[in-house]
Coordinates of C-alpha atoms in Angstrom, one line a residue:
X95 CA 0.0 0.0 0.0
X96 CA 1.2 3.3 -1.1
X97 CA -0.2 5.7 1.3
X98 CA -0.4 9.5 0.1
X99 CA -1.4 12.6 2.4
X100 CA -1.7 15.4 -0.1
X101 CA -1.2 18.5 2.8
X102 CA -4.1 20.8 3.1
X103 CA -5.7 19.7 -0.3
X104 CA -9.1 20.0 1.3
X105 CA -10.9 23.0 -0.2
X106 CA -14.0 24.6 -0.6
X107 CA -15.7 26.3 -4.1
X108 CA -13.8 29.3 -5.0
X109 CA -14.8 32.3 -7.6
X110 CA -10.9 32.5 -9.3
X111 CA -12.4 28.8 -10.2
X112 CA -15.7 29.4 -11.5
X113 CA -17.3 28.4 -7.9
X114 CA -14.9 24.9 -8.3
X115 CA -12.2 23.5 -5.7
X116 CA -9.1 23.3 -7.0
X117 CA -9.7 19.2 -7.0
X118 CA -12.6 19.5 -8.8
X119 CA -11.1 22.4 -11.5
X120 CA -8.0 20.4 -12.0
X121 CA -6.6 18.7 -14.7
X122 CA -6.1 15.0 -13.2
X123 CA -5.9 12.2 -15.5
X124 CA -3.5 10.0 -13.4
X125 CA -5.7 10.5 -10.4
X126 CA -9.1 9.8 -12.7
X127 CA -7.5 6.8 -13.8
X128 CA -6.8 5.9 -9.8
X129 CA -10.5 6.9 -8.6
X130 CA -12.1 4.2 -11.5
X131 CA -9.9 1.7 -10.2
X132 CA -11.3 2.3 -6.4
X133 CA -13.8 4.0 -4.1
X134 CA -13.9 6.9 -2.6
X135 CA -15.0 8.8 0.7
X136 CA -14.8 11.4 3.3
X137 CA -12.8 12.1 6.1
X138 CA -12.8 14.4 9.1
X139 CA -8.9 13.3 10.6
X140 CA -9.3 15.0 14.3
X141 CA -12.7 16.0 15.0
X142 CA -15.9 17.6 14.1
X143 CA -15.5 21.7 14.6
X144 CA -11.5 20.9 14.6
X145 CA -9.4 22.9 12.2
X146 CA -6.0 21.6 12.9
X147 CA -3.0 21.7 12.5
X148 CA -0.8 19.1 10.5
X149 CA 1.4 17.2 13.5
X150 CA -2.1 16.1 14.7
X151 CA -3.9 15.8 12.2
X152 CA -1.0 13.4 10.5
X153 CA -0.9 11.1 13.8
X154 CA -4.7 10.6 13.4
X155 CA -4.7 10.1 9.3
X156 CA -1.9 7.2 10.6
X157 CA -4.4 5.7 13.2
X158 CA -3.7 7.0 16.3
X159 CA -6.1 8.9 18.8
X160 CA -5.4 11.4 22.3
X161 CA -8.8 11.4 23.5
X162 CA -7.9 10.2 26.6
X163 CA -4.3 11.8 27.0
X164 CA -2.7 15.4 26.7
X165 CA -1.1 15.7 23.6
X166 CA 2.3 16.6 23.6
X167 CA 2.2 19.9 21.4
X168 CA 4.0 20.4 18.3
X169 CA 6.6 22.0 19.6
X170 CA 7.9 18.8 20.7
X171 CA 7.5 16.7 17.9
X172 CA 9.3 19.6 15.4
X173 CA 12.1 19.5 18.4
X174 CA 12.7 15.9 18.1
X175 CA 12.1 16.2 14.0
X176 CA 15.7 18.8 13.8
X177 CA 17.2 16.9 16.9
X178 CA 17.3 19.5 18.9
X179 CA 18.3 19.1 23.0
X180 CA 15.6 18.5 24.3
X181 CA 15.0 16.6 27.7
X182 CA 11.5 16.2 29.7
X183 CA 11.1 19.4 31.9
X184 CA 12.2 21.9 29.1
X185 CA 9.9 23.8 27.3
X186 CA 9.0 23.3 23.4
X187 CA 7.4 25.9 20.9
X188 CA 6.5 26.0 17.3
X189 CA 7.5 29.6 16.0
X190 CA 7.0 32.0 13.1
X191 CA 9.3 34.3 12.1
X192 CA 6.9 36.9 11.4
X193 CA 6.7 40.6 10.4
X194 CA 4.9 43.3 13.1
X195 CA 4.2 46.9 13.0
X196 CA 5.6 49.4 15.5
X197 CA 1.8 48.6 18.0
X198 CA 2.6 44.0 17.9
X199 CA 0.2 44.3 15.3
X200 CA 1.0 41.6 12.4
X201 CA 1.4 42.5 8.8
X202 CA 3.0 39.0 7.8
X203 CA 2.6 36.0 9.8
X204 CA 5.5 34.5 7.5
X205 CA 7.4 37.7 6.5
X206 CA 7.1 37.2 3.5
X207 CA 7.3 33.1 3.5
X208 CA 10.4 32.8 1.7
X209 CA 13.4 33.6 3.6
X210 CA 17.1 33.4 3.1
X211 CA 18.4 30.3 5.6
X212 CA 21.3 32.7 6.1
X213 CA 19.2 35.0 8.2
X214 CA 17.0 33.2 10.0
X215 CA 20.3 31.3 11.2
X216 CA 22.0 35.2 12.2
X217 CA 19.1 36.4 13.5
X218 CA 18.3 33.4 16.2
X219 CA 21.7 33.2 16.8
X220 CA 21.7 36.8 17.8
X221 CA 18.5 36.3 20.1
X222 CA 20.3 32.9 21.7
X223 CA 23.5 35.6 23.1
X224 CA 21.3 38.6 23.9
X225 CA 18.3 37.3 25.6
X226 CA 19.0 37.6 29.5
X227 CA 15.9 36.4 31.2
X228 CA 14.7 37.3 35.0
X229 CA 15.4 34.3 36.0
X230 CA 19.3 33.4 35.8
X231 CA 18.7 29.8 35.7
X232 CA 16.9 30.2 32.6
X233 CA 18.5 29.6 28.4
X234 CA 17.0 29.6 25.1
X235 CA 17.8 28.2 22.1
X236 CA 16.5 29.2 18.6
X237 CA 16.5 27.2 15.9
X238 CA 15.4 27.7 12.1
X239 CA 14.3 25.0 10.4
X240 CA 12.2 25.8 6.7
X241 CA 11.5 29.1 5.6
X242 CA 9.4 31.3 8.1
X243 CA 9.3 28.1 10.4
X244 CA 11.4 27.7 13.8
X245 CA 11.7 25.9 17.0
X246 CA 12.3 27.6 20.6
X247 CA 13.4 25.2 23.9
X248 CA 13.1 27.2 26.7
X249 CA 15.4 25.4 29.7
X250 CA 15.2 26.5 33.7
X251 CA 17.5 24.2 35.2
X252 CA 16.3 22.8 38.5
X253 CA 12.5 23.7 37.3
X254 CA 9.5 21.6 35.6
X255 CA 8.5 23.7 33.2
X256 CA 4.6 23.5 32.1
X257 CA 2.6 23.0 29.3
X258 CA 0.0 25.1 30.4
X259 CA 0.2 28.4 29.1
X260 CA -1.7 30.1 25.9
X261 CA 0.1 31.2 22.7
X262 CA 1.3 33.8 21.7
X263 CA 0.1 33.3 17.8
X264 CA -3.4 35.2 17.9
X265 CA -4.0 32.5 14.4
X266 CA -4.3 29.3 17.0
X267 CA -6.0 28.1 19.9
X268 CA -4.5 25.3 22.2
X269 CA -6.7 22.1 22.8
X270 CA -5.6 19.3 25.2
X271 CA -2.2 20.2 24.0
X272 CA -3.3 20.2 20.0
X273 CA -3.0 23.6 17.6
X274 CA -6.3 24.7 16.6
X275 CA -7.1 27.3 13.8
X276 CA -9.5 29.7 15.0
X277 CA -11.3 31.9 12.9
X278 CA -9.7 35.2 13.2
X279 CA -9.6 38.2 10.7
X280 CA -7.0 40.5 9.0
X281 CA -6.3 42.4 12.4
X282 CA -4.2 40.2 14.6
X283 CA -1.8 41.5 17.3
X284 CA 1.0 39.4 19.2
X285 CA -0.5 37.9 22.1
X286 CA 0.6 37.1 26.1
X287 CA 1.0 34.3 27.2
X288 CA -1.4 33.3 30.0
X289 CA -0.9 30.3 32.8
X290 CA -4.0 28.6 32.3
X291 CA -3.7 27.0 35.6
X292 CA -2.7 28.3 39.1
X293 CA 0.4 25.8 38.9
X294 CA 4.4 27.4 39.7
X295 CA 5.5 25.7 36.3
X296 CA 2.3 27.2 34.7
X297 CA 3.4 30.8 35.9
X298 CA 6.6 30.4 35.8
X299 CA 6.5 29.4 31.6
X300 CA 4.5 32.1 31.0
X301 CA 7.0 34.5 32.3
X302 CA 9.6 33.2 30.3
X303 CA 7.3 32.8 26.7
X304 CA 6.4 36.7 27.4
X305 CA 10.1 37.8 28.6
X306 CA 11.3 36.1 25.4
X307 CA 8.8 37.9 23.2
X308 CA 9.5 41.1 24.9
X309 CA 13.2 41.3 25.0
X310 CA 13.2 39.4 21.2
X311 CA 10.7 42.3 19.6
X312 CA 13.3 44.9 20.9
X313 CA 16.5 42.5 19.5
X314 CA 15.1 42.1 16.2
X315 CA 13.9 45.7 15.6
X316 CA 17.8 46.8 16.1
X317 CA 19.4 44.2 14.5
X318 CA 21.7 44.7 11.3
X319 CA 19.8 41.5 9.6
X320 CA 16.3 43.6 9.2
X321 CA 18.4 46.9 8.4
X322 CA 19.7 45.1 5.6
X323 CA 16.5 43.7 4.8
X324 CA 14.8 46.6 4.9
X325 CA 17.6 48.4 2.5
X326 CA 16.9 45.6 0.1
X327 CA 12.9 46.0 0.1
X328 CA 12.4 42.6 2.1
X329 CA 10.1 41.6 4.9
X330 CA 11.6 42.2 8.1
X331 CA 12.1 39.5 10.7
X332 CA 10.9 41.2 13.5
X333 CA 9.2 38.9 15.4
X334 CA 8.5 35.1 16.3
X335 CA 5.1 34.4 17.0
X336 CA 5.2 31.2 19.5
X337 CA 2.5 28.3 19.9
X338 CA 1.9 24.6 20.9
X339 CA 4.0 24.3 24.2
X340 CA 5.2 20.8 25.5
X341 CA 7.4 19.5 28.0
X342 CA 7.8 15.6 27.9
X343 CA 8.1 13.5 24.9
X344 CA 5.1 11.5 24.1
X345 CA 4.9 7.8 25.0
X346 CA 2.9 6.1 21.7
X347 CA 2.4 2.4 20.5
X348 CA 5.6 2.4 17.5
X349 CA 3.1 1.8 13.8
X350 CA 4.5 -1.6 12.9
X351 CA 3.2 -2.8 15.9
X352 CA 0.3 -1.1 15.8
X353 CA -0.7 -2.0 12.2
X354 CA 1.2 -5.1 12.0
X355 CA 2.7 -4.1 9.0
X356 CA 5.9 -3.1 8.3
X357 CA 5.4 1.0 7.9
X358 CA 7.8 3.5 6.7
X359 CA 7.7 7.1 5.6
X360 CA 8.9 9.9 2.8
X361 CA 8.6 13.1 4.1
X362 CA 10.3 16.5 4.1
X363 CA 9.1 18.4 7.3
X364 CA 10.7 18.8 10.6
X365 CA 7.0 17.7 11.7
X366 CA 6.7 14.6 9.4
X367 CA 9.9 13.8 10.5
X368 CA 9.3 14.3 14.1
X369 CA 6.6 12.0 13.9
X370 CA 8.2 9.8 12.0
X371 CA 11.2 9.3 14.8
X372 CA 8.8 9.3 17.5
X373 CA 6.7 6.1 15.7
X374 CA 10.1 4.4 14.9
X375 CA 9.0 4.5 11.1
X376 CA 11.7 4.0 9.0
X377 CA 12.2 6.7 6.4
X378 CA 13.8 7.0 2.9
X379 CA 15.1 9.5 1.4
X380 CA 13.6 10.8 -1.9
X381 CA 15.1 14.3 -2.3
X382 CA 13.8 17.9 -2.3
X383 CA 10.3 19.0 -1.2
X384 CA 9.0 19.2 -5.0
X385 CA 11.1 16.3 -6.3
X386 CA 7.5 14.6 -6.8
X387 CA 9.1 12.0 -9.5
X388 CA 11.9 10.9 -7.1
X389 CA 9.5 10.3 -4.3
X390 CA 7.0 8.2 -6.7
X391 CA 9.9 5.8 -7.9
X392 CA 11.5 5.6 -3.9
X393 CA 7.7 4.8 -2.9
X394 CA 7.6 2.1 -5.5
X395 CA 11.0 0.4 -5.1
X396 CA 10.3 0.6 -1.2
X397 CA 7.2 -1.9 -2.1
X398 CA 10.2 -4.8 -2.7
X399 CA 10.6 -4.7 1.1
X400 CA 7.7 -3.0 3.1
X401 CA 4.4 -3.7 2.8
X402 CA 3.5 -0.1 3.1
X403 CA 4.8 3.3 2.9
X404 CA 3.5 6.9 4.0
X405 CA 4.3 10.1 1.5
X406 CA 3.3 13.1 2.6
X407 CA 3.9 16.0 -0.5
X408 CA 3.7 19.5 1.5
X409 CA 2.6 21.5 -2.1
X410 CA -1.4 22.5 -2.0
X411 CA -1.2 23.4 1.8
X412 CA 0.8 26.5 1.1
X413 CA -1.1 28.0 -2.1
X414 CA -4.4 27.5 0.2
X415 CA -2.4 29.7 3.1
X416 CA -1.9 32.2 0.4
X417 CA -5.6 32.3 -0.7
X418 CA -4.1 31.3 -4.0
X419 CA -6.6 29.2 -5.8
X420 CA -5.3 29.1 -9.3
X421 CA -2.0 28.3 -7.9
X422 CA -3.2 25.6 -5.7
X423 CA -5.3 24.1 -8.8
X424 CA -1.3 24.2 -10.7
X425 CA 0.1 22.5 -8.2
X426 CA -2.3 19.5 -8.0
X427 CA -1.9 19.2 -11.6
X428 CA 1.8 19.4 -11.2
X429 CA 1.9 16.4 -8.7
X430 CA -0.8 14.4 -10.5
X431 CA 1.8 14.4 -13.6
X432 CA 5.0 14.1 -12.4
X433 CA 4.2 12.1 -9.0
X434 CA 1.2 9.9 -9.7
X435 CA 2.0 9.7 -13.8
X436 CA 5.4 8.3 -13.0
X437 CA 3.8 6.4 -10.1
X438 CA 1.5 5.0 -12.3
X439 CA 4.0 4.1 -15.0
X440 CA 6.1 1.4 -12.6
X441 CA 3.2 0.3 -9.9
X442 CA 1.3 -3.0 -11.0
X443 CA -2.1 -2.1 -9.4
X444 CA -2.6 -6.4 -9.3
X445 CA 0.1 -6.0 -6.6
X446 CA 0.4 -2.6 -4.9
X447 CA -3.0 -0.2 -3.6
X448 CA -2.5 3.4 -3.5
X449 CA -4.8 5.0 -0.8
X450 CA -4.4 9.2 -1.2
X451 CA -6.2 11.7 1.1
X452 CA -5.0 14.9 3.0
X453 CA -4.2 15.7 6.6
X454 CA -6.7 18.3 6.6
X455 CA -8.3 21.3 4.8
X456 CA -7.0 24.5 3.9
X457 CA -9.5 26.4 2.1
X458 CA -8.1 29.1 -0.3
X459 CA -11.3 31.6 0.6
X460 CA -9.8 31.1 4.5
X461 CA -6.3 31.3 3.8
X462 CA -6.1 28.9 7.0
X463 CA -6.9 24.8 8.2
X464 CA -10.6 24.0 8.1
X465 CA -12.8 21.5 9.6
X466 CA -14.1 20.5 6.3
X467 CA -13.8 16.7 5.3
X468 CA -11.3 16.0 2.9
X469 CA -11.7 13.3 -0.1
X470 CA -10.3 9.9 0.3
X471 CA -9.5 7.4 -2.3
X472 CA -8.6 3.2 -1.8
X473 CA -7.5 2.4 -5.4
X474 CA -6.5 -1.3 -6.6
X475 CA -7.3 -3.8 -8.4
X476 CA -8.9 -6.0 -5.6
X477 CA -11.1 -2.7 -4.6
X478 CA -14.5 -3.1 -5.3
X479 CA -15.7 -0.5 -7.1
X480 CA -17.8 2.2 -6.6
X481 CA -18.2 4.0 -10.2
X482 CA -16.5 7.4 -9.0
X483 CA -14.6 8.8 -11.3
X484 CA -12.5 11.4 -9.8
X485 CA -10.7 12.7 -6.5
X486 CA -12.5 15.7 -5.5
X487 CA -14.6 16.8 -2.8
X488 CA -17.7 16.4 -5.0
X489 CA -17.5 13.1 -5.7
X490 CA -16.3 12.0 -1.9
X491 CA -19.3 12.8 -1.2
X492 CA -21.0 10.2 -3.2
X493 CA -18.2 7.5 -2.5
X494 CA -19.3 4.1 -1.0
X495 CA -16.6 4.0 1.6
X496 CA -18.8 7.2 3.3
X497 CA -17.6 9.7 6.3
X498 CA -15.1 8.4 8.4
X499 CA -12.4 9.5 11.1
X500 CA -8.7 10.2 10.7
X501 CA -7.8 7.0 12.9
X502 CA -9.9 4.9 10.9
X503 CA -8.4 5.6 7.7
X504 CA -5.9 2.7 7.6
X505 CA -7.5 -0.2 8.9
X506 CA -10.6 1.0 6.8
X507 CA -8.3 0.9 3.5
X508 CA -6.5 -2.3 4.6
X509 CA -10.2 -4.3 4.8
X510 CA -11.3 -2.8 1.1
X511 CA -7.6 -3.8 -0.2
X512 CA -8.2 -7.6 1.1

């Protein structure tokens, strides 16, 4: 079984598309061709009224569930994704390099998206020696990993520190440790960061998080990096907009004994990756982010010796944060030739299933996750068929395989495969 998570290709019916999703608009023979030799479906991956964000919503599309645990934040898993030093007790935060006006009010969450590794490396190296926090016990360390993206550990030797504290990022909600989307509009301002229970560590966290925004606003207004930038006409990196806390690493069921299959991965992501280390899922490497013909013929030959394999392609997600539908539409028809047409070309469908959904939806009218169901397709040979015809939301709706949830997923496309 080739398993593929297309990321955020959820979407809803846009104008720029004559009221179509990009699925639906798209130009998708390779995927047609894949939906008439399956069924199809919907799928809500966390939870009904959940926009989230891709670390959970990926460990639910692979079968696993927190109802009855804390999750552990994806500050965590990105830390253990890089390798950074991390031990139980610290504090973990997903970041954005982000661009603020002179009031904390946000102009760019992403400053601009692209950004030159160089910087983002002088910059958080700058904030690591100048940050002196009330507490002398107290270190940071700032690390970069993909474009606006970046991780911060907070350490207070001798101290626990907590979970339990509110972002910063105005964009997301915390949940029982998960990142939620919330609807917000085009006037966001940096938040504080509030204990959310009476605990020490709670407090004490909080302090930190809002002593590191503080003291980093006022680092990064006056460094040399954004004078330059803002010489040269680019988005300044002038903030870091912090979210999904977690202390402790999480403590989950590895996927080849969960599945009892043998399970590995091609991904790109400090998050995917994270994940992937943290479910002992062995990974292979298929080169760059949009080396989509690469990653079909390393998901193919992997087929000799697993029995199934995980690609997550990161492409639609970011169009749909950009409220670009026209560019999202491209980009599906970009992977649909070069990944599933050379996928296609070497697979024998008699042998190997390919099973392609999305971790979530990113609808280009919200420029931001949604809880709307995303499409899910169980193509093979041995599938029973269901007379769909293509992936897109319009059709998963009509699908046999009907609504189900994220956990489900797998040991609901293992049954139709058999």
């Amino acid at each position: 079984m080739i398993y593929v998570l297309l990321d955020g290709i959820g979407d809803l019916p846009h104008p720029d598309l004559k009221g179509m999703t990009p699925l639906g608009y798209a130009k998708t023979p390779n995927m047609d061709k894949l939906a008439s030799n399956g069924a199809i479906g919907e799928v809500i991956s966390v939870g009904k009224g959940i926009a989230p964000q891709s670390d959970i919503a990926v460990f639910n599309m692979l079968g696993y569930r927190f109802e009855n645990s804390v999750y552990v934040g994806r500050g965590v898993i990105e830390s253990i994704g890089i390798g950074i030093d991390f031990k139980s007790g610290d504090l973990a935060l997903r970041g954005n390099f982000s661009t603020v006006n002179d009031e904390r009010v946000i102009t760019d969450r992403r400053a601009g998206r692209k950004i030159e590794r160089e910087d983002a490396v002088a910059i958080s190296r700058e904030l690591e020696q100048k940050i002196k926090f009330s507490n002398p016990k107290a270190s940071v360390v700032v690390s970069p990993t993909i474009g606006h993206r970046v991780i911060v550990r907070i350490r207070c030797e001798g101290e626990i520190l907590s979970p339990d504290i509110s972002n910063t990022d105005p964009a997301y909600a915390r949940i029982d440790g998960m990142g939620v989307a919330k609807a917000v509009g085009d006037y966001l301002k940096i938040e504080r960061s509030l204990p959310l229970n009476e605990s020490a560590g709670a407090k004490l966290s909080a302090l930190l998080v809002n002593e590191f925004t503080d003291q980093s606003l006022a680092i990064m207004k006056n460094s040399e990096i954004n004078k330059r930038r803002s010489a040269q006409g680019k988005k300044l990196l002038n903030s870091i907009l912090l979210r999904d806390a977690g202390n402790k690493f999480p403590d989950v069921i590895p996927i080849n004994q969960l599945h009892e299959m043998k399970f590995s991965c091609i991904v790109d992501m400090p998050v995917e990756i994270g994940i992937a280390n943290v479910l002992k899922m062995q990974t292979f490497n298929a080169g760059g982010l949009n080396d989509y013909e690469e990653k079909a013929r390393v998901a193919a030959k992997a087929m000799e010796t697993q029995n199934a394999i995980y690609v997550h392609i990161k492409g639609p997600d970011e169009f749909g944060h950009d409220g670009d539908a026209i560019g999202k539409m491209k980009n599906i028809e970009e992977i649909d030739t070069r990944f599933f047409g050379t996928l296609l070309n070497i697979i024998d469908t008699s042998k190997v299933s390919v099973v392609i959904s999305g971790d979530h939806s990113t609808p280009c009218i919200n420029k931001g996750h949604s809880d709307d169901p995303v499409p899910i397709l169980v193509s093979g040979d041995s599938v029973k068929k269901d007379g769909t015809t293509r992936f897109t939301e319009e059709q998963a709706k009509k699908g046999k395989i009907g609504l189900l949830a994220g956990a489900d997923v797998i040991k609901t496309a293992i049954s139709l495969i058999r």
